[in-house]
């Protein structure tokens, strides 16, 4: 298999519809940036943006994250879609050249629309494009229309009709809230009773409010999962190295689903031929369909794929970088991250020629006791500096805060830190990430010991084409 960083140099920098020559990247020499979001993904973005010689000032909507606060200036006003006028005024008063939106919720609520109307360049789609993640029913229709391979499904608003349909299937199907549910809206039941309970919980008990007023009943697929990221401005597409994350809480892929307990990049499951197929069968048809619907999608398109016996199929689309996947992508990026984000936001994806550090990156998530159900927070964290000083290591803050009383950094969320390391290969990156993670301590810390281990990552041989 070729090294993954060769993938970019081969077939994957393509155009959807234009055959014009690569354009010059003409980003200004000093860019003021507003970064929206306050988790590990945004800390990784903040650090990458802060390393750019083209950066003027980086502002953050979330200075409560000590990692982000170390490299960014607080915006000082709420930055959200509900009060978009504040964000608009902030951008005007601070000469903001680029707004980078990390999470999906502000995109789904139309923050990017408001800012773009005022002439601000935004990395992240408008509300119409964000439906791809915020409305799974809409996303399925789009996929069907574009003949994109995905799990077979039907959507329901009536619980008893949904239960009847679920019972008509041999295997218990997967139940999904169609709206945004903070990563908790998917139930993969082992029995028909669990499926029926999940349906009634979502539709009748309104488990996620409006987000579960409609559910998808979806065929259960089997196979390893891969996260694929494509930068697009609706016309140009640039595909990044694929990542794999580990969704289950416990070693050996046991326990409840989480937002992700670790990730690595590049994926061991994708070679050039497979990436071309994913590009041809999945990414380009979806981007092209959106363009034909008049959607001006600028940002990253994240395809969550399952490699089934009949090839790669879409589990979901997201309209943002994955978390923790972003925490392995950013450290591997050798090119200027700010230029990359700005080119995407301003319709210059065609100008991108990204360079990557060779080798691999592994991120190990340190989570609080009780995560994902009920995280216990407020614990003092030690060893942060010692870990961050190690070679090739990046310590990203996800759920931490500064405790004014003790002057210490304490835990403040479910996923607390992402400890990433670069290495010449996956093995070295993994060893470094764990060596660094082992320097960090807080009460009740949960950490999977098998991130990127050969026992849980599917070997290339299991890939089907
Ligand atoms: P999603 O948020 O749609 O990616 O779903 C969260 C997780 O649920 C995925 O990462 C999979 O592990 C699992 N999942 C979702 N859809 C399916 C499916 N159709 N078959 C099997 N597992 C699924
Ligand atoms: N790591 C999964 C996600 O970001 O949705």
Tab-separated table of C-alpha atoms and ligand atoms in Angstrom:
chain	number	residue	atom	x	y	z
A	1	UNK	CA	0.000	0.000	0.000
A	2	UNK	CA	1.414	3.457	-0.803
A	3	UNK	CA	2.000	5.791	2.118
A	4	UNK	CA	-1.155	7.732	2.759
A	5	UNK	CA	0.447	11.100	2.237
A	6	UNK	CA	1.000	10.116	-1.383
A	7	UNK	CA	-2.739	10.026	-1.848
A	8	UNK	CA	-2.983	13.799	-2.171
A	9	UNK	CA	-0.312	13.811	-4.807
A	10	UNK	CA	-2.100	11.213	-6.849
A	11	UNK	CA	-5.651	11.296	-8.006
A	12	UNK	CA	-7.470	13.090	-5.282
A	13	UNK	CA	-7.204	16.737	-6.086
A	14	UNK	CA	-10.033	16.933	-8.524
A	15	UNK	CA	-12.662	19.265	-9.848
A	16	UNK	CA	-16.336	18.517	-9.866
A	17	UNK	CA	-17.295	20.444	-12.881
A	18	UNK	CA	-14.596	22.837	-13.925
A	19	UNK	CA	-11.667	22.136	-16.173
A	20	UNK	CA	-10.044	25.490	-15.569
A	21	UNK	CA	-6.352	25.477	-14.616
A	22	UNK	CA	-5.367	25.692	-10.934
A	23	UNK	CA	-5.826	29.225	-9.700
A	24	UNK	CA	-3.316	31.257	-7.731
A	25	UNK	CA	-4.037	31.347	-4.037
A	26	UNK	CA	-4.362	35.035	-3.405
A	27	UNK	CA	-5.035	35.251	0.326
A	28	UNK	CA	-4.060	38.597	1.871
A	29	UNK	CA	-0.877	38.739	3.929
A	30	UNK	CA	-2.580	39.405	7.231
A	31	UNK	CA	-5.891	37.813	8.080
A	32	UNK	CA	-7.990	38.389	11.167
A	33	UNK	CA	-9.875	35.246	12.080
A	34	UNK	CA	-12.802	34.466	14.355
A	35	UNK	CA	-12.968	30.818	15.443
A	36	UNK	CA	-16.350	29.582	16.663
A	37	UNK	CA	-16.505	26.613	19.035
A	38	UNK	CA	-14.743	25.513	22.188
A	39	UNK	CA	-13.847	21.809	22.098
A	40	UNK	CA	-10.826	19.698	21.219
A	41	UNK	CA	-11.530	20.084	17.499
A	42	UNK	CA	-11.434	23.859	17.835
A	43	UNK	CA	-8.270	23.782	19.960
A	44	UNK	CA	-6.592	21.795	17.183
A	45	UNK	CA	-7.853	24.322	14.608
A	46	UNK	CA	-6.803	27.264	16.797
A	47	UNK	CA	-3.282	25.948	17.213
A	48	UNK	CA	-2.935	25.267	13.489
A	49	UNK	CA	-4.290	28.717	12.564
A	50	UNK	CA	-2.057	30.398	15.162
A	51	UNK	CA	1.003	28.841	13.496
A	52	UNK	CA	0.279	30.659	10.221
A	53	UNK	CA	2.562	33.564	9.308
A	54	UNK	CA	-0.496	35.044	7.577
A	55	UNK	CA	-2.453	35.412	10.808
A	56	UNK	CA	-3.271	38.900	12.046
A	57	UNK	CA	-5.334	38.286	15.190
A	58	UNK	CA	-7.174	35.108	16.099
A	59	UNK	CA	-10.343	35.643	18.131
A	60	UNK	CA	-12.273	32.945	19.932
A	61	UNK	CA	-15.918	32.588	20.880
A	62	UNK	CA	-14.841	30.212	23.691
A	63	UNK	CA	-12.014	31.633	25.800
A	64	UNK	CA	-13.139	29.335	28.634
A	65	UNK	CA	-11.120	26.578	26.925
A	66	UNK	CA	-7.617	27.176	28.352
A	67	UNK	CA	-5.939	25.645	25.311
A	68	UNK	CA	-7.746	27.971	22.906
A	69	UNK	CA	-7.285	30.942	25.249
A	70	UNK	CA	-3.512	30.421	25.086
A	71	UNK	CA	-3.460	31.230	21.357
A	72	UNK	CA	-6.552	33.401	20.802
A	73	UNK	CA	-8.103	36.644	21.998
A	74	UNK	CA	-11.595	36.466	23.522
A	75	UNK	CA	-14.272	37.867	21.214
A	76	UNK	CA	-16.008	39.177	24.310
A	77	UNK	CA	-19.512	38.890	22.841
A	78	UNK	CA	-21.717	35.841	22.332
A	79	UNK	CA	-21.176	34.423	18.859
A	80	UNK	CA	-24.254	32.438	17.895
A	81	UNK	CA	-27.016	32.361	15.335
A	82	UNK	CA	-29.692	33.566	17.752
A	83	UNK	CA	-27.884	36.886	18.107
A	84	UNK	CA	-26.188	36.904	14.737
A	85	UNK	CA	-26.209	40.709	14.658
A	86	UNK	CA	-23.627	40.673	17.460
A	87	UNK	CA	-21.369	38.406	15.437
A	88	UNK	CA	-21.876	40.611	12.371
A	89	UNK	CA	-20.955	43.751	14.319
A	90	UNK	CA	-17.977	42.006	15.843
A	91	UNK	CA	-16.689	41.052	12.415
A	92	UNK	CA	-17.168	44.583	11.128
A	93	UNK	CA	-15.517	46.251	14.131
A	94	UNK	CA	-12.545	43.864	14.191
A	95	UNK	CA	-11.949	43.654	10.443
A	96	UNK	CA	-12.531	39.911	10.434
A	97	UNK	CA	-11.434	38.333	7.153
A	98	UNK	CA	-12.495	34.786	7.951
A	99	UNK	CA	-14.870	33.066	10.347
A	100	UNK	CA	-14.154	29.383	10.943
A	101	UNK	CA	-17.125	27.536	12.412
A	102	UNK	CA	-16.093	24.322	14.187
A	103	UNK	CA	-19.356	22.705	15.362
A	104	UNK	CA	-22.486	21.841	13.400
A	105	UNK	CA	-25.116	23.586	15.549
A	106	UNK	CA	-24.327	27.218	14.597
A	107	UNK	CA	-24.198	26.161	10.934
A	108	UNK	CA	-27.566	24.416	11.154
A	109	UNK	CA	-28.971	27.534	12.823
A	110	UNK	CA	-27.787	29.802	10.019
A	111	UNK	CA	-24.802	31.647	11.500
A	112	UNK	CA	-22.851	31.342	8.252
A	113	UNK	CA	-25.816	32.713	6.234
A	114	UNK	CA	-25.966	35.864	8.369
A	115	UNK	CA	-22.234	36.507	8.177
A	116	UNK	CA	-22.022	35.856	4.443
A	117	UNK	CA	-24.857	38.296	3.840
A	118	UNK	CA	-22.553	40.902	5.406
A	119	UNK	CA	-19.724	39.930	3.084
A	120	UNK	CA	-17.664	37.923	5.609
A	121	UNK	CA	-15.869	34.813	4.330
A	122	UNK	CA	-16.952	31.760	6.326
A	123	UNK	CA	-15.523	28.248	6.520
A	124	UNK	CA	-18.673	26.183	7.006
A	125	UNK	CA	-21.849	25.823	4.943
A	126	UNK	CA	-25.022	27.839	5.079
A	127	UNK	CA	-28.149	26.455	6.687
A	128	UNK	CA	-29.240	24.752	3.454
A	129	UNK	CA	-25.992	22.785	3.164
A	130	UNK	CA	-25.945	22.035	6.893
A	131	UNK	CA	-29.158	20.022	6.433
A	132	UNK	CA	-26.882	17.227	5.318
A	133	UNK	CA	-26.117	16.695	9.009
A	134	UNK	CA	-29.061	18.428	10.681
A	135	UNK	CA	-31.783	16.569	8.788
A	136	UNK	CA	-31.004	12.913	8.157
A	137	UNK	CA	-34.286	12.504	6.262
A	138	UNK	CA	-33.253	15.227	3.807
A	139	UNK	CA	-29.757	13.739	3.567
A	140	UNK	CA	-31.178	10.316	2.707
A	141	UNK	CA	-33.345	11.807	-0.026
A	142	UNK	CA	-30.326	13.571	-1.467
A	143	UNK	CA	-28.315	10.347	-1.354
A	144	UNK	CA	-31.099	8.387	-3.018
A	145	UNK	CA	-31.413	11.008	-5.735
A	146	UNK	CA	-27.670	10.848	-6.351
A	147	UNK	CA	-27.542	7.022	-6.161
A	148	UNK	CA	-25.022	7.187	-3.317
A	149	UNK	CA	-24.562	3.838	-1.545
A	150	UNK	CA	-26.067	4.048	1.943
A	151	UNK	CA	-28.045	1.868	4.333
A	152	UNK	CA	-31.622	1.282	3.214
A	153	UNK	CA	-34.057	3.250	5.380
A	154	UNK	CA	-37.514	4.683	5.887
A	155	UNK	CA	-38.561	7.610	8.029
A	156	UNK	CA	-41.566	7.860	10.349
A	157	UNK	CA	-43.287	10.394	12.563
A	158	UNK	CA	-45.775	7.868	14.012
A	159	UNK	CA	-44.266	5.536	16.620
A	160	UNK	CA	-46.577	2.532	16.099
A	161	UNK	CA	-46.126	2.595	12.320
A	162	UNK	CA	-42.385	2.772	12.898
A	163	UNK	CA	-42.498	-0.193	15.289
A	164	UNK	CA	-44.537	-2.251	12.781
A	165	UNK	CA	-41.996	-1.521	10.070
A	166	UNK	CA	-39.122	-2.321	12.413
A	167	UNK	CA	-40.707	-5.695	13.299
A	168	UNK	CA	-41.082	-6.504	9.618
A	169	UNK	CA	-37.315	-6.633	9.286
A	170	UNK	CA	-35.419	-9.799	10.150
A	171	UNK	CA	-32.599	-8.027	12.001
A	172	UNK	CA	-33.380	-5.292	14.539
A	173	UNK	CA	-32.762	-2.066	12.585
A	174	UNK	CA	-30.840	1.035	13.664
A	175	UNK	CA	-32.996	3.871	15.019
A	176	UNK	CA	-31.946	7.468	14.356
A	177	UNK	CA	-33.383	10.816	15.339
A	178	UNK	CA	-33.387	12.812	12.119
A	179	UNK	CA	-32.363	16.122	13.750
A	180	UNK	CA	-29.268	17.196	15.678
A	181	UNK	CA	-28.984	15.344	18.974
A	182	UNK	CA	-25.438	16.169	20.084
A	183	UNK	CA	-24.155	12.834	18.811
A	184	UNK	CA	-26.620	10.855	20.952
A	185	UNK	CA	-29.456	10.346	18.497
A	186	UNK	CA	-28.478	6.912	17.176
A	187	UNK	CA	-29.475	3.624	18.834
A	188	UNK	CA	-28.058	0.352	17.523
A	189	UNK	CA	-30.372	-2.167	19.250
A	190	UNK	CA	-29.611	-5.851	19.735
A	191	UNK	CA	-33.260	-6.929	19.919
A	192	UNK	CA	-36.577	-5.898	18.379
A	193	UNK	CA	-37.772	-4.884	21.837
A	194	UNK	CA	-34.857	-2.482	22.235
A	195	UNK	CA	-35.641	-1.097	18.776
A	196	UNK	CA	-39.307	-0.528	19.704
A	197	UNK	CA	-38.293	1.100	23.004
A	198	UNK	CA	-35.926	3.436	21.178
A	199	UNK	CA	-38.621	4.386	18.650
A	200	UNK	CA	-41.171	5.215	21.367
A	201	UNK	CA	-38.549	7.032	23.433
A	202	UNK	CA	-37.632	9.243	20.510
A	203	UNK	CA	-41.085	9.848	18.986
A	204	UNK	CA	-43.470	9.659	21.946
A	205	UNK	CA	-41.232	10.798	24.806
A	206	UNK	CA	-39.570	13.388	22.546
A	207	UNK	CA	-36.145	12.329	23.812
A	208	UNK	CA	-34.441	14.990	21.712
A	209	UNK	CA	-37.331	17.446	21.376
A	210	UNK	CA	-37.936	18.505	17.772
A	211	UNK	CA	-34.797	16.662	16.686
A	212	UNK	CA	-36.609	13.372	17.290
A	213	UNK	CA	-40.044	14.307	15.942
A	214	UNK	CA	-39.104	12.079	13.001
A	215	UNK	CA	-36.977	8.932	13.095
A	216	UNK	CA	-35.117	6.932	10.485
A	217	UNK	CA	-35.398	3.169	10.699
A	218	UNK	CA	-32.272	1.978	9.010
A	219	UNK	CA	-30.846	-1.337	7.875
A	220	UNK	CA	-28.028	-2.413	10.178
A	221	UNK	CA	-24.720	-2.584	8.358
A	222	UNK	CA	-21.636	-4.495	9.432
A	223	UNK	CA	-18.002	-3.618	8.923
A	224	UNK	CA	-15.223	-1.279	9.969
A	225	UNK	CA	-15.813	2.477	9.917
A	226	UNK	CA	-13.760	5.194	8.285
A	227	UNK	CA	-14.069	8.999	8.366
A	228	UNK	CA	-13.408	10.743	5.057
A	229	UNK	CA	-13.054	14.530	4.804
A	230	UNK	CA	-13.402	16.602	1.649
A	231	UNK	CA	-12.764	20.317	1.512
A	232	UNK	CA	-15.098	21.883	-0.997
A	233	UNK	CA	-16.293	25.248	-2.207
A	234	UNK	CA	-19.045	23.604	-4.224
A	235	UNK	CA	-16.894	23.405	-7.336
A	236	UNK	CA	-13.423	22.259	-6.329
A	237	UNK	CA	-12.896	19.283	-4.065
A	238	UNK	CA	-9.769	18.370	-2.114
A	239	UNK	CA	-9.843	15.131	-0.200
A	240	UNK	CA	-7.828	14.787	2.982
A	241	UNK	CA	-6.292	11.603	4.322
A	242	UNK	CA	-8.932	9.339	5.799
A	243	UNK	CA	-9.039	8.769	9.560
A	244	UNK	CA	-10.498	6.134	11.832
A	245	UNK	CA	-11.976	6.851	15.213
A	246	UNK	CA	-12.919	4.533	18.044
A	247	UNK	CA	-16.508	5.185	19.060
A	248	UNK	CA	-16.952	2.628	21.860
A	249	UNK	CA	-15.975	3.536	25.404
A	250	UNK	CA	-14.038	0.399	26.302
A	251	UNK	CA	-11.129	-1.611	24.982
A	252	UNK	CA	-11.938	-4.173	22.326
A	253	UNK	CA	-14.763	-1.963	20.986
A	254	UNK	CA	-16.990	-2.791	23.925
A	255	UNK	CA	-19.307	-0.584	25.959
A	256	UNK	CA	-21.526	2.335	24.958
A	257	UNK	CA	-21.042	4.568	21.936
A	258	UNK	CA	-19.237	7.840	22.650
A	259	UNK	CA	-18.295	10.881	20.614
A	260	UNK	CA	-14.967	9.129	20.020
A	261	UNK	CA	-12.324	7.813	22.424
A	262	UNK	CA	-9.417	8.236	20.037
A	263	UNK	CA	-8.503	8.446	16.380
A	264	UNK	CA	-5.680	7.822	13.997
A	265	UNK	CA	-4.662	8.978	10.554
A	266	UNK	CA	-4.121	7.741	7.914
A	267	UNK	CA	-6.669	4.958	7.891
A	268	UNK	CA	-5.223	1.511	7.260
A	269	UNK	CA	-8.301	0.606	5.213
A	270	UNK	CA	-8.076	2.954	2.271
A	271	UNK	CA	-5.684	2.843	-0.626
A	272	UNK	CA	-5.764	5.032	-3.732
A	273	UNK	CA	-8.178	2.779	-5.607
A	274	UNK	CA	-10.644	2.775	-2.726
A	275	UNK	CA	-10.358	6.531	-2.274
A	276	UNK	CA	-11.068	7.047	-5.977
A	277	UNK	CA	-14.142	4.891	-5.620
A	278	UNK	CA	-15.348	6.840	-2.584
A	279	UNK	CA	-14.744	10.054	-4.463
A	280	UNK	CA	-16.593	8.832	-7.561
A	281	UNK	CA	-19.513	7.053	-5.891
A	282	UNK	CA	-20.059	9.168	-2.793
A	283	UNK	CA	-18.375	12.566	-2.493
A	284	UNK	CA	-18.705	13.986	-5.988
A	285	UNK	CA	-22.340	12.935	-6.534
A	286	UNK	CA	-23.371	14.540	-3.233
A	287	UNK	CA	-21.468	17.775	-3.825
A	288	UNK	CA	-22.783	17.912	-7.376
A	289	UNK	CA	-26.373	17.313	-6.224
A	290	UNK	CA	-26.131	20.112	-3.710
A	291	UNK	CA	-24.742	22.448	-6.345
A	292	UNK	CA	-27.613	21.576	-8.673
A	293	UNK	CA	-30.035	22.419	-5.850
A	294	UNK	CA	-28.415	25.841	-5.641
A	295	UNK	CA	-26.527	25.133	-2.410
A	296	UNK	CA	-23.239	27.019	-2.209
A	297	UNK	CA	-21.390	24.620	0.111
A	298	UNK	CA	-18.096	25.970	1.460
A	299	UNK	CA	-16.346	24.058	4.171
A	300	UNK	CA	-15.616	20.459	4.950
A	301	UNK	CA	-17.841	17.547	4.068
A	302	UNK	CA	-17.338	14.609	6.410
A	303	UNK	CA	-18.543	11.223	5.231
A	304	UNK	CA	-18.865	8.578	7.944
A	305	UNK	CA	-18.516	5.324	6.009
A	306	UNK	CA	-18.882	1.666	6.799
A	307	UNK	CA	-16.925	-0.833	4.704
A	308	UNK	CA	-19.499	-3.547	4.125
A	309	UNK	CA	-19.142	-6.765	2.148
A	310	UNK	CA	-20.608	-4.880	-0.810
A	311	UNK	CA	-18.309	-1.886	-0.565
A	312	UNK	CA	-18.287	1.466	1.237
A	313	UNK	CA	-21.660	2.825	2.350
A	314	UNK	CA	-22.551	6.113	4.004
A	315	UNK	CA	-23.661	5.982	7.638
A	316	UNK	CA	-23.937	9.728	7.907
A	317	UNK	CA	-22.705	13.013	6.567
A	318	UNK	CA	-21.444	15.768	8.825
A	319	UNK	CA	-20.788	19.353	7.839
A	320	UNK	CA	-17.762	19.909	10.072
A	321	UNK	CA	-14.499	18.246	10.959
A	322	UNK	CA	-14.773	15.139	13.104
A	323	UNK	CA	-13.754	15.264	16.707
A	324	UNK	CA	-11.264	13.727	17.574
A	325	UNK	CA	-10.376	13.253	13.885
A	326	UNK	CA	-9.504	16.955	13.571
A	327	UNK	CA	-6.982	16.387	16.357
A	328	UNK	CA	-5.037	13.999	14.127
A	329	UNK	CA	-5.575	15.882	10.858
A	330	UNK	CA	-4.253	19.263	11.995
A	331	UNK	CA	-0.938	18.020	13.424
A	332	UNK	CA	-0.235	16.133	10.179
A	333	UNK	CA	-0.864	19.185	8.031
A	334	UNK	CA	2.481	20.654	6.982
A	335	UNK	CA	0.900	23.385	4.833
A	336	UNK	CA	-0.562	26.602	6.178
A	337	UNK	CA	-3.901	25.722	7.799
A	338	UNK	CA	-5.142	29.293	7.592
A	339	UNK	CA	-4.516	29.438	3.848
A	340	UNK	CA	-6.343	26.133	3.477
A	341	UNK	CA	-9.403	27.367	5.386
A	342	UNK	CA	-9.405	30.760	3.658
A	343	UNK	CA	-9.079	29.261	0.184
A	344	UNK	CA	-12.038	26.979	0.910
A	345	UNK	CA	-14.176	29.808	2.265
A	346	UNK	CA	-13.417	32.094	-0.684
A	347	UNK	CA	-14.026	29.613	-3.491
A	348	UNK	CA	-10.382	28.777	-4.194
A	349	UNK	CA	-10.218	25.084	-3.389
A	350	UNK	CA	-8.752	24.616	-6.859
A	351	UNK	CA	-5.644	26.467	-5.701
A	352	UNK	CA	-4.920	24.022	-2.868
A	353	UNK	CA	-1.736	22.009	-2.906
A	354	UNK	CA	-1.455	20.674	0.618
A	355	UNK	CA	1.630	19.049	2.089
A	356	UNK	CA	1.430	16.599	4.975
A	357	UNK	CA	3.924	15.300	7.462
A	358	UNK	CA	4.765	11.765	6.445
A	359	UNK	CA	3.925	8.968	8.841
A	360	UNK	CA	0.955	8.844	11.150
A	361	UNK	CA	-0.840	10.618	13.973
A	362	UNK	CA	-2.667	9.009	16.878
A	363	UNK	CA	-4.976	10.780	19.337
A	364	UNK	CA	-5.902	9.228	22.680
A	365	UNK	CA	-8.889	10.795	24.442
A	366	UNK	CA	-8.826	11.156	28.223
A	367	UNK	CA	-12.409	11.164	29.491
A	368	UNK	CA	-14.092	11.832	32.814
A	369	UNK	CA	-15.494	9.195	35.120
A	370	UNK	CA	-19.154	8.617	34.207
A	371	UNK	CA	-18.689	9.606	30.529
A	372	UNK	CA	-20.687	9.261	28.308
A	373	UNK	CA	-23.783	9.021	30.533
A	374	UNK	CA	-23.043	11.408	33.392
A	375	UNK	CA	-19.530	12.807	33.499
A	376	UNK	CA	-18.159	13.812	36.892
A	377	UNK	CA	-16.267	17.089	36.494
A	378	UNK	CA	-14.248	19.523	38.605
A	379	UNK	CA	-11.188	17.269	39.065
A	380	UNK	CA	-7.680	18.802	39.107
A	381	UNK	CA	-5.491	17.806	36.192
A	382	UNK	CA	-1.731	17.296	36.550
A	383	UNK	CA	1.044	16.604	34.055
A	384	UNK	CA	-0.233	18.793	31.206
A	385	UNK	CA	3.037	20.659	30.632
A	386	UNK	CA	5.176	17.565	30.972
A	387	UNK	CA	3.088	15.794	28.322
A	388	UNK	CA	3.026	18.763	25.934
A	389	UNK	CA	6.829	19.076	26.032
A	390	UNK	CA	7.357	15.573	24.650
A	391	UNK	CA	8.567	15.166	21.082
A	392	UNK	CA	5.829	15.203	18.454
A	393	UNK	CA	3.086	15.598	21.057
A	394	UNK	CA	0.067	17.941	21.051
A	395	UNK	CA	-2.205	18.168	24.087
A	396	UNK	CA	-5.623	19.434	23.049
A	397	UNK	CA	-8.121	20.736	25.591
A	398	UNK	CA	-11.695	19.553	25.035
A	399	UNK	CA	-13.506	19.711	28.380
A	400	UNK	CA	-11.246	21.646	30.752
A	401	UNK	CA	-11.340	25.026	32.428
A	402	UNK	CA	-9.237	27.255	34.605
A	403	UNK	CA	-10.233	27.125	38.256
A	404	UNK	CA	-9.814	30.637	39.632
A	405	UNK	CA	-9.799	29.463	43.259
A	406	UNK	CA	-6.940	26.973	42.898
A	407	UNK	CA	-5.275	28.456	39.817
A	408	UNK	CA	-5.311	24.973	38.304
A	409	UNK	CA	-6.777	23.481	35.163
A	410	UNK	CA	-9.685	21.221	36.085
A	411	UNK	CA	-11.990	18.875	34.206
A	412	UNK	CA	-15.164	20.463	32.834
A	413	UNK	CA	-16.690	17.963	30.430
A	414	UNK	CA	-17.015	14.355	29.315
A	415	UNK	CA	-14.119	14.237	26.921
A	416	UNK	CA	-11.427	16.191	28.747
A	417	UNK	CA	-8.271	16.087	26.640
A	418	UNK	CA	-7.034	14.699	23.346
A	419	UNK	CA	-3.392	13.673	23.471
A	420	UNK	CA	-2.040	13.435	19.935
A	421	UNK	CA	1.386	12.332	18.760
A	422	UNK	CA	3.025	12.244	15.359
A	423	UNK	CA	5.286	9.347	14.481
A	424	UNK	CA	7.135	7.834	11.559
A	425	UNK	CA	4.456	5.163	11.539
A	426	UNK	CA	1.314	4.242	13.426
A	427	UNK	CA	3.256	2.230	15.995
A	428	UNK	CA	5.564	5.086	16.930
A	429	UNK	CA	2.732	7.621	16.982
A	430	UNK	CA	0.720	5.337	19.249
A	431	UNK	CA	3.607	4.719	21.636
A	432	UNK	CA	4.307	8.442	21.879
A	433	UNK	CA	0.651	9.323	22.414
A	434	UNK	CA	0.347	6.802	25.252
A	435	UNK	CA	3.669	7.863	26.800
A	436	UNK	CA	2.354	11.441	26.876
A	437	UNK	CA	-1.132	10.455	28.056
A	438	UNK	CA	0.469	8.529	30.923
A	439	UNK	CA	1.983	11.771	32.257
A	440	UNK	CA	-1.511	13.220	32.759
A	441	UNK	CA	-3.648	12.422	35.756
A	442	UNK	CA	-7.056	13.323	37.130
A	443	UNK	CA	-9.434	11.432	39.370
A	444	UNK	CA	-11.594	8.922	37.551
A	445	UNK	CA	-9.772	9.313	34.216
A	446	UNK	CA	-11.029	6.893	31.547
A	447	UNK	CA	-8.707	6.005	28.691
A	448	UNK	CA	-8.836	3.236	26.130
A	449	UNK	CA	-5.535	1.386	25.936
A	450	UNK	CA	-6.072	0.034	22.421
A	451	UNK	CA	-6.391	3.136	20.224
A	452	UNK	CA	-4.805	2.320	16.837
A	453	UNK	CA	-3.880	-1.157	18.084
A	454	UNK	CA	-3.720	-3.918	15.490
A	455	UNK	CA	-6.356	-5.893	17.384
A	456	UNK	CA	-9.054	-3.287	16.825
A	457	UNK	CA	-8.140	-1.665	13.534
A	458	UNK	CA	-9.275	-3.746	10.625
A	459	UNK	CA	-6.374	-4.903	8.447
A	460	UNK	CA	-6.261	-3.812	4.812
A	461	UNK	CA	-7.197	-7.337	3.766
A	462	UNK	CA	-10.692	-6.926	5.194
A	463	UNK	CA	-11.455	-4.114	2.778
A	464	UNK	CA	-13.922	-5.116	0.108
A	465	UNK	CA	-14.267	-3.483	-3.205
B	1	LIG	P1	-24.015	8.160	13.110
B	1	LIG	O1	-24.115	9.303	14.088
B	1	LIG	O2	-25.129	8.066	12.133
B	1	LIG	O3	-22.635	8.019	12.502
B	1	LIG	O4	-24.093	6.875	14.029
B	1	LIG	C1	-23.277	6.704	15.162
B	1	LIG	C2	-22.707	5.328	15.132
B	1	LIG	O5	-23.764	4.368	15.119
B	1	LIG	C3	-21.891	5.024	13.888
B	1	LIG	O6	-20.572	5.472	13.998
B	1	LIG	C4	-21.995	3.523	13.830
B	1	LIG	O7	-21.081	2.920	14.730
B	1	LIG	C5	-23.401	3.265	14.305
B	1	LIG	N1	-24.324	3.171	13.157
B	1	LIG	C6	-24.999	4.187	12.556
B	1	LIG	N2	-25.733	3.736	11.520
B	1	LIG	C7	-25.530	2.408	11.455
B	1	LIG	C8	-26.012	1.367	10.595
B	1	LIG	N3	-26.876	1.611	9.618
B	1	LIG	N4	-25.573	0.115	10.832
B	1	LIG	C9	-24.719	-0.156	11.838
B	1	LIG	N5	-24.234	0.773	12.688
B	1	LIG	C10	-24.622	2.048	12.509
B	2	LIG	N1	-15.804	11.433	15.714
B	2	LIG	C1	-17.134	11.463	15.275
B	2	LIG	C2	-17.710	12.766	15.009
B	2	LIG	O1	-17.036	13.784	15.059
B	2	LIG	O2	-18.903	12.844	14.720
